[in-house]
C-alpha positions as YAML, in Angstrom:
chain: A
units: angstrom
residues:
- id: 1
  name: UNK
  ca: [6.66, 73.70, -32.34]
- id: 2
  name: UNK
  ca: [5.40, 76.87, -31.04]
- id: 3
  name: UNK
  ca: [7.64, 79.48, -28.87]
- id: 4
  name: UNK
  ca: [5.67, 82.42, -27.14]
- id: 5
  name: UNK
  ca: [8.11, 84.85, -26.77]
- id: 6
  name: UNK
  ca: [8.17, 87.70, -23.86]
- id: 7
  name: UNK
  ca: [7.49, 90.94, -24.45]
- id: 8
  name: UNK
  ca: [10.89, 92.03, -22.99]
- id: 9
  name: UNK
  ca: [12.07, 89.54, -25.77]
- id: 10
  name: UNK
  ca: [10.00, 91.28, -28.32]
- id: 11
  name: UNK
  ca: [11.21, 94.49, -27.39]
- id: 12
  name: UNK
  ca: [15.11, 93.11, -27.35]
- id: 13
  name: UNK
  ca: [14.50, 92.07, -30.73]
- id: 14
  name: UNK
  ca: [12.59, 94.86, -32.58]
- id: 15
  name: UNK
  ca: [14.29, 97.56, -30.70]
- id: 16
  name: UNK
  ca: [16.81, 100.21, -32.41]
- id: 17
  name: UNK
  ca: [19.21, 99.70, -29.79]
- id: 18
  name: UNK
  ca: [20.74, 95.69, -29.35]
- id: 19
  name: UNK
  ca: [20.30, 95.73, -25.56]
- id: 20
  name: UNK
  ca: [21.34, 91.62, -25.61]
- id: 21
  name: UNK
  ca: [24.01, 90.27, -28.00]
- id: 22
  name: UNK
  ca: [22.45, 86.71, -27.81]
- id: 23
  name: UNK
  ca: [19.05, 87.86, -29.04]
- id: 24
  name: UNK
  ca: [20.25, 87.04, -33.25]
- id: 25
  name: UNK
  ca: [21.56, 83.60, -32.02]
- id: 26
  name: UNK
  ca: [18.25, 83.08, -30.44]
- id: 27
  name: UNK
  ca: [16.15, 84.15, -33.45]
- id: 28
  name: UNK
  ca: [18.55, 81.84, -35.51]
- id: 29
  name: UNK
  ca: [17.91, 78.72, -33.84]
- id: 30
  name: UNK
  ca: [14.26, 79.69, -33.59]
- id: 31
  name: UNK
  ca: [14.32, 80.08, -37.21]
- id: 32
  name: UNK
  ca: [16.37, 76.84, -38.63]
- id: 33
  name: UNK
  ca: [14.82, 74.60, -35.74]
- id: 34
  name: UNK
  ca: [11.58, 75.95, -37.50]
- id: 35
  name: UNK
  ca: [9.54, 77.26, -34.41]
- id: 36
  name: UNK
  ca: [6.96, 79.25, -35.15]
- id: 37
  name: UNK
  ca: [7.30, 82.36, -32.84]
- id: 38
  name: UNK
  ca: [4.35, 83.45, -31.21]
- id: 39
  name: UNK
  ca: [3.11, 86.76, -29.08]
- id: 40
  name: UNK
  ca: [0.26, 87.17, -26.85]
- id: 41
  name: UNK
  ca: [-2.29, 89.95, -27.41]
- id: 42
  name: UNK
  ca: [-1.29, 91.47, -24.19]
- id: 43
  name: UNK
  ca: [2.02, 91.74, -25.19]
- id: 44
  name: UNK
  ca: [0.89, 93.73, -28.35]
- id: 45
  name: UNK
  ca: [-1.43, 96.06, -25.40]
- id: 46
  name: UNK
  ca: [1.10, 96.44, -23.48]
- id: 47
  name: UNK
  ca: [3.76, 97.59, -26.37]
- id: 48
  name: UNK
  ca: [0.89, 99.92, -27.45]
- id: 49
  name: UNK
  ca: [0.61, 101.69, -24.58]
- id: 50
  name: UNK
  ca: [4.13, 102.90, -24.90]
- id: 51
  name: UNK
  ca: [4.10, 107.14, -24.63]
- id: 52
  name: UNK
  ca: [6.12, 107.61, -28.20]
- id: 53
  name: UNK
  ca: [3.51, 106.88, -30.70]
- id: 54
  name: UNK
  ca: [6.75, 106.52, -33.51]
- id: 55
  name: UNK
  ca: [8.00, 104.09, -31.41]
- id: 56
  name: UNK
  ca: [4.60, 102.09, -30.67]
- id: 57
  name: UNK
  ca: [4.04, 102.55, -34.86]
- id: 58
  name: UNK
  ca: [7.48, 101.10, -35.67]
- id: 59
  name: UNK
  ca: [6.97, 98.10, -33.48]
- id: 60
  name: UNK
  ca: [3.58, 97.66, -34.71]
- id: 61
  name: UNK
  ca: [5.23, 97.21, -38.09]
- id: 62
  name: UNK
  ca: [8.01, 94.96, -37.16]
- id: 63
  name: UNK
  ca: [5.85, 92.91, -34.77]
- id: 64
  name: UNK
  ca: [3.55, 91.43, -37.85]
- id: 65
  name: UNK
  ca: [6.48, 88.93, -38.42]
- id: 66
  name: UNK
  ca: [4.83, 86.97, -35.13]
- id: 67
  name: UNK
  ca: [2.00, 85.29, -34.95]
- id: 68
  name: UNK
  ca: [-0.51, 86.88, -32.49]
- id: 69
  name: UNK
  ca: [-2.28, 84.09, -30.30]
- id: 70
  name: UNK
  ca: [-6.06, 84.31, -31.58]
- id: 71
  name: UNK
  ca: [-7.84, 83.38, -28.07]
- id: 72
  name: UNK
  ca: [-6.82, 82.75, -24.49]
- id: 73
  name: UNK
  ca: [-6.02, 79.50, -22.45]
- id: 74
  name: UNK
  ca: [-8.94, 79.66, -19.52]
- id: 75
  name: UNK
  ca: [-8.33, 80.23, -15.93]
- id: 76
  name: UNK
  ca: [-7.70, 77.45, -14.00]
- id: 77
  name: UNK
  ca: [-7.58, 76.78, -10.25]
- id: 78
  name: UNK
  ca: [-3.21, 76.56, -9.98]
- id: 79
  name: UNK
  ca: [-3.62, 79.75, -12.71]
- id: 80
  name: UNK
  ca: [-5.72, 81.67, -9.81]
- id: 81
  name: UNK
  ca: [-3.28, 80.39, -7.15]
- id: 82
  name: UNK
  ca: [-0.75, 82.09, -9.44]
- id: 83
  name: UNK
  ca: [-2.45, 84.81, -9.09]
- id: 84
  name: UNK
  ca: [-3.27, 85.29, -5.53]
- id: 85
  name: UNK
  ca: [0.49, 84.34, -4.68]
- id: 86
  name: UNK
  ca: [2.22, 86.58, -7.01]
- id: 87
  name: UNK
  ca: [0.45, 89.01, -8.99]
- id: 88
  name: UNK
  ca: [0.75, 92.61, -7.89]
- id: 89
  name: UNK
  ca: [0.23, 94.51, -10.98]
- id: 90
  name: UNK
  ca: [-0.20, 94.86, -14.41]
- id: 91
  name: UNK
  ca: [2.76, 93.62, -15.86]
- id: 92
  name: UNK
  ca: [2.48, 90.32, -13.52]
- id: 93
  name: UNK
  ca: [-0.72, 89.67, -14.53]
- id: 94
  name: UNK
  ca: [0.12, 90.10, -18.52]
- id: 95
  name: UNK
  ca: [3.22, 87.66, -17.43]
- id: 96
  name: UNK
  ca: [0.71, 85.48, -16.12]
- id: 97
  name: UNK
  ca: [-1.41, 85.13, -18.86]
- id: 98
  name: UNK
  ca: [1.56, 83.99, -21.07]
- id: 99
  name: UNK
  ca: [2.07, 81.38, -18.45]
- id: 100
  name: UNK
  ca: [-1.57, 80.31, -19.09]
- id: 101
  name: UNK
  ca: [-0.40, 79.82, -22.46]
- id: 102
  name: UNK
  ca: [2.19, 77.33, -21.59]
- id: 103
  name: UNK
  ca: [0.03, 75.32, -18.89]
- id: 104
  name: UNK
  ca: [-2.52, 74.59, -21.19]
- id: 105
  name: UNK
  ca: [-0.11, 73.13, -23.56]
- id: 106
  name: UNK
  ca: [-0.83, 75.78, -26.26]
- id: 107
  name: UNK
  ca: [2.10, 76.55, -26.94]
- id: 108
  name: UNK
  ca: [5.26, 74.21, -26.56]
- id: 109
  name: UNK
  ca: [7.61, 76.68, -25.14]
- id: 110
  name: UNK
  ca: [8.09, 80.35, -23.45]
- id: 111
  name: UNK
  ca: [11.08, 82.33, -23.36]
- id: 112
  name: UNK
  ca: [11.89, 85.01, -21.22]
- id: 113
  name: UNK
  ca: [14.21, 86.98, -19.11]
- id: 114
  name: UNK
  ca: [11.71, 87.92, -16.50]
- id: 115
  name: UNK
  ca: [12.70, 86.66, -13.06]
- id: 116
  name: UNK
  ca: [9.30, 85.98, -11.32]
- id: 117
  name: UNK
  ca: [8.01, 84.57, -14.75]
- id: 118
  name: UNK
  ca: [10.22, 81.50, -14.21]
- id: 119
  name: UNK
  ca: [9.39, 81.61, -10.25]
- id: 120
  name: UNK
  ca: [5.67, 81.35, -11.10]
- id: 121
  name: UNK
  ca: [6.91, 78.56, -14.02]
- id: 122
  name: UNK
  ca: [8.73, 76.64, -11.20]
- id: 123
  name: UNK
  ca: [5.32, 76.79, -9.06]
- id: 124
  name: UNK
  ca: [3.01, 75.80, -11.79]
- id: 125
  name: UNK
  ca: [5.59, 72.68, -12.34]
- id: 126
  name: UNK
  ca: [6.00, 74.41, -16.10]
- id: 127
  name: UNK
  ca: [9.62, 75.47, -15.57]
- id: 128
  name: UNK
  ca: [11.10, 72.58, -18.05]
- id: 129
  name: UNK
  ca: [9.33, 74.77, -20.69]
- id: 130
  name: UNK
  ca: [9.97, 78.12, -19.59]
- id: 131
  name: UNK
  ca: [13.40, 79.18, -20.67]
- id: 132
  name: UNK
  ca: [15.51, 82.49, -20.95]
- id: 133
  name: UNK
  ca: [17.35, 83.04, -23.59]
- id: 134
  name: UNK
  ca: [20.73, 81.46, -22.49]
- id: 135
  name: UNK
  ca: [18.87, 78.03, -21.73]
- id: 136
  name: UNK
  ca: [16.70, 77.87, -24.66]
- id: 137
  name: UNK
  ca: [20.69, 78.66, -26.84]
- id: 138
  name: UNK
  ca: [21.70, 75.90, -24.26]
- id: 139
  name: UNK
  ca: [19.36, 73.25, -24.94]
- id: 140
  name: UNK
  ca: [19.56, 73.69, -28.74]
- id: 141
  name: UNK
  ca: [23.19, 74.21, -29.54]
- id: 142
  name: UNK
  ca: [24.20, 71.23, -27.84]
...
């Protein structure tokens, strides 16, 4: 099974600072229900852009524990509607793309605390496979 994980999850993660206290149970259950956990490349652009280049170099080392997506889902005609609906600026198109991921049955799962992500998951009829992190601890400590 393959999780593509948010870059706000990334960040929550790999960051210094524990911003989310559930983020270790998550990585747990990722871990023993052997998932293999999965970033975008446009996560990795959009964590390099960051303005602290010790910050952007730390992450770049902790991030190599993912596996980076190799190529991108195509566009498709609900992926455009997406877009025209929605999309407004960078970070909703990135968030986009990750939903891409998940339409085209690339990956088996997305998690993510981004509100509009799972509005544009519950318009592309994807929302059984887009979780946050309390669903996803949900589902598999049952």
């Amino acid at each position: 099974m393959r999780a593509l994980l948010d870059t706000n999850i990334l960040i929550h993660r790999e960051t210094n600072n524990v911003v989310r206290k559930n983020i270790g149970s998550l990585f747990f259950w990722l871990d023993s229900l052997t998932y293999q956990k999965c970033m975008h490349p446009c996560s990795l652009d959009e964590i390099r852009r960051h303005k602290d280049p010790v910050v952007v170099a730390t992450m770049e080392t902790k991030l190599q524990n993912y596996y980076v997506l190799k190529t991108q889902a195509p566009e498709t005609a609900a992926i455009e509607k997406i877009r025209t609906v929605f999309d407004r600026n960078e970070n909703d198109t990135i968030d986009t793309a990750l939903l891409k991921e998940v339409a085209a049955e690339r990956v088996d799962i997305l998690i993510s605390e981004d509100k509009k992500i799972h509005q544009k998951a519950a318009a592309l009829k994807i929302a059984d496979r887009v979780y946050t992190i309390e669903q996803f601890l949900e589902k598999v400590v049952r």
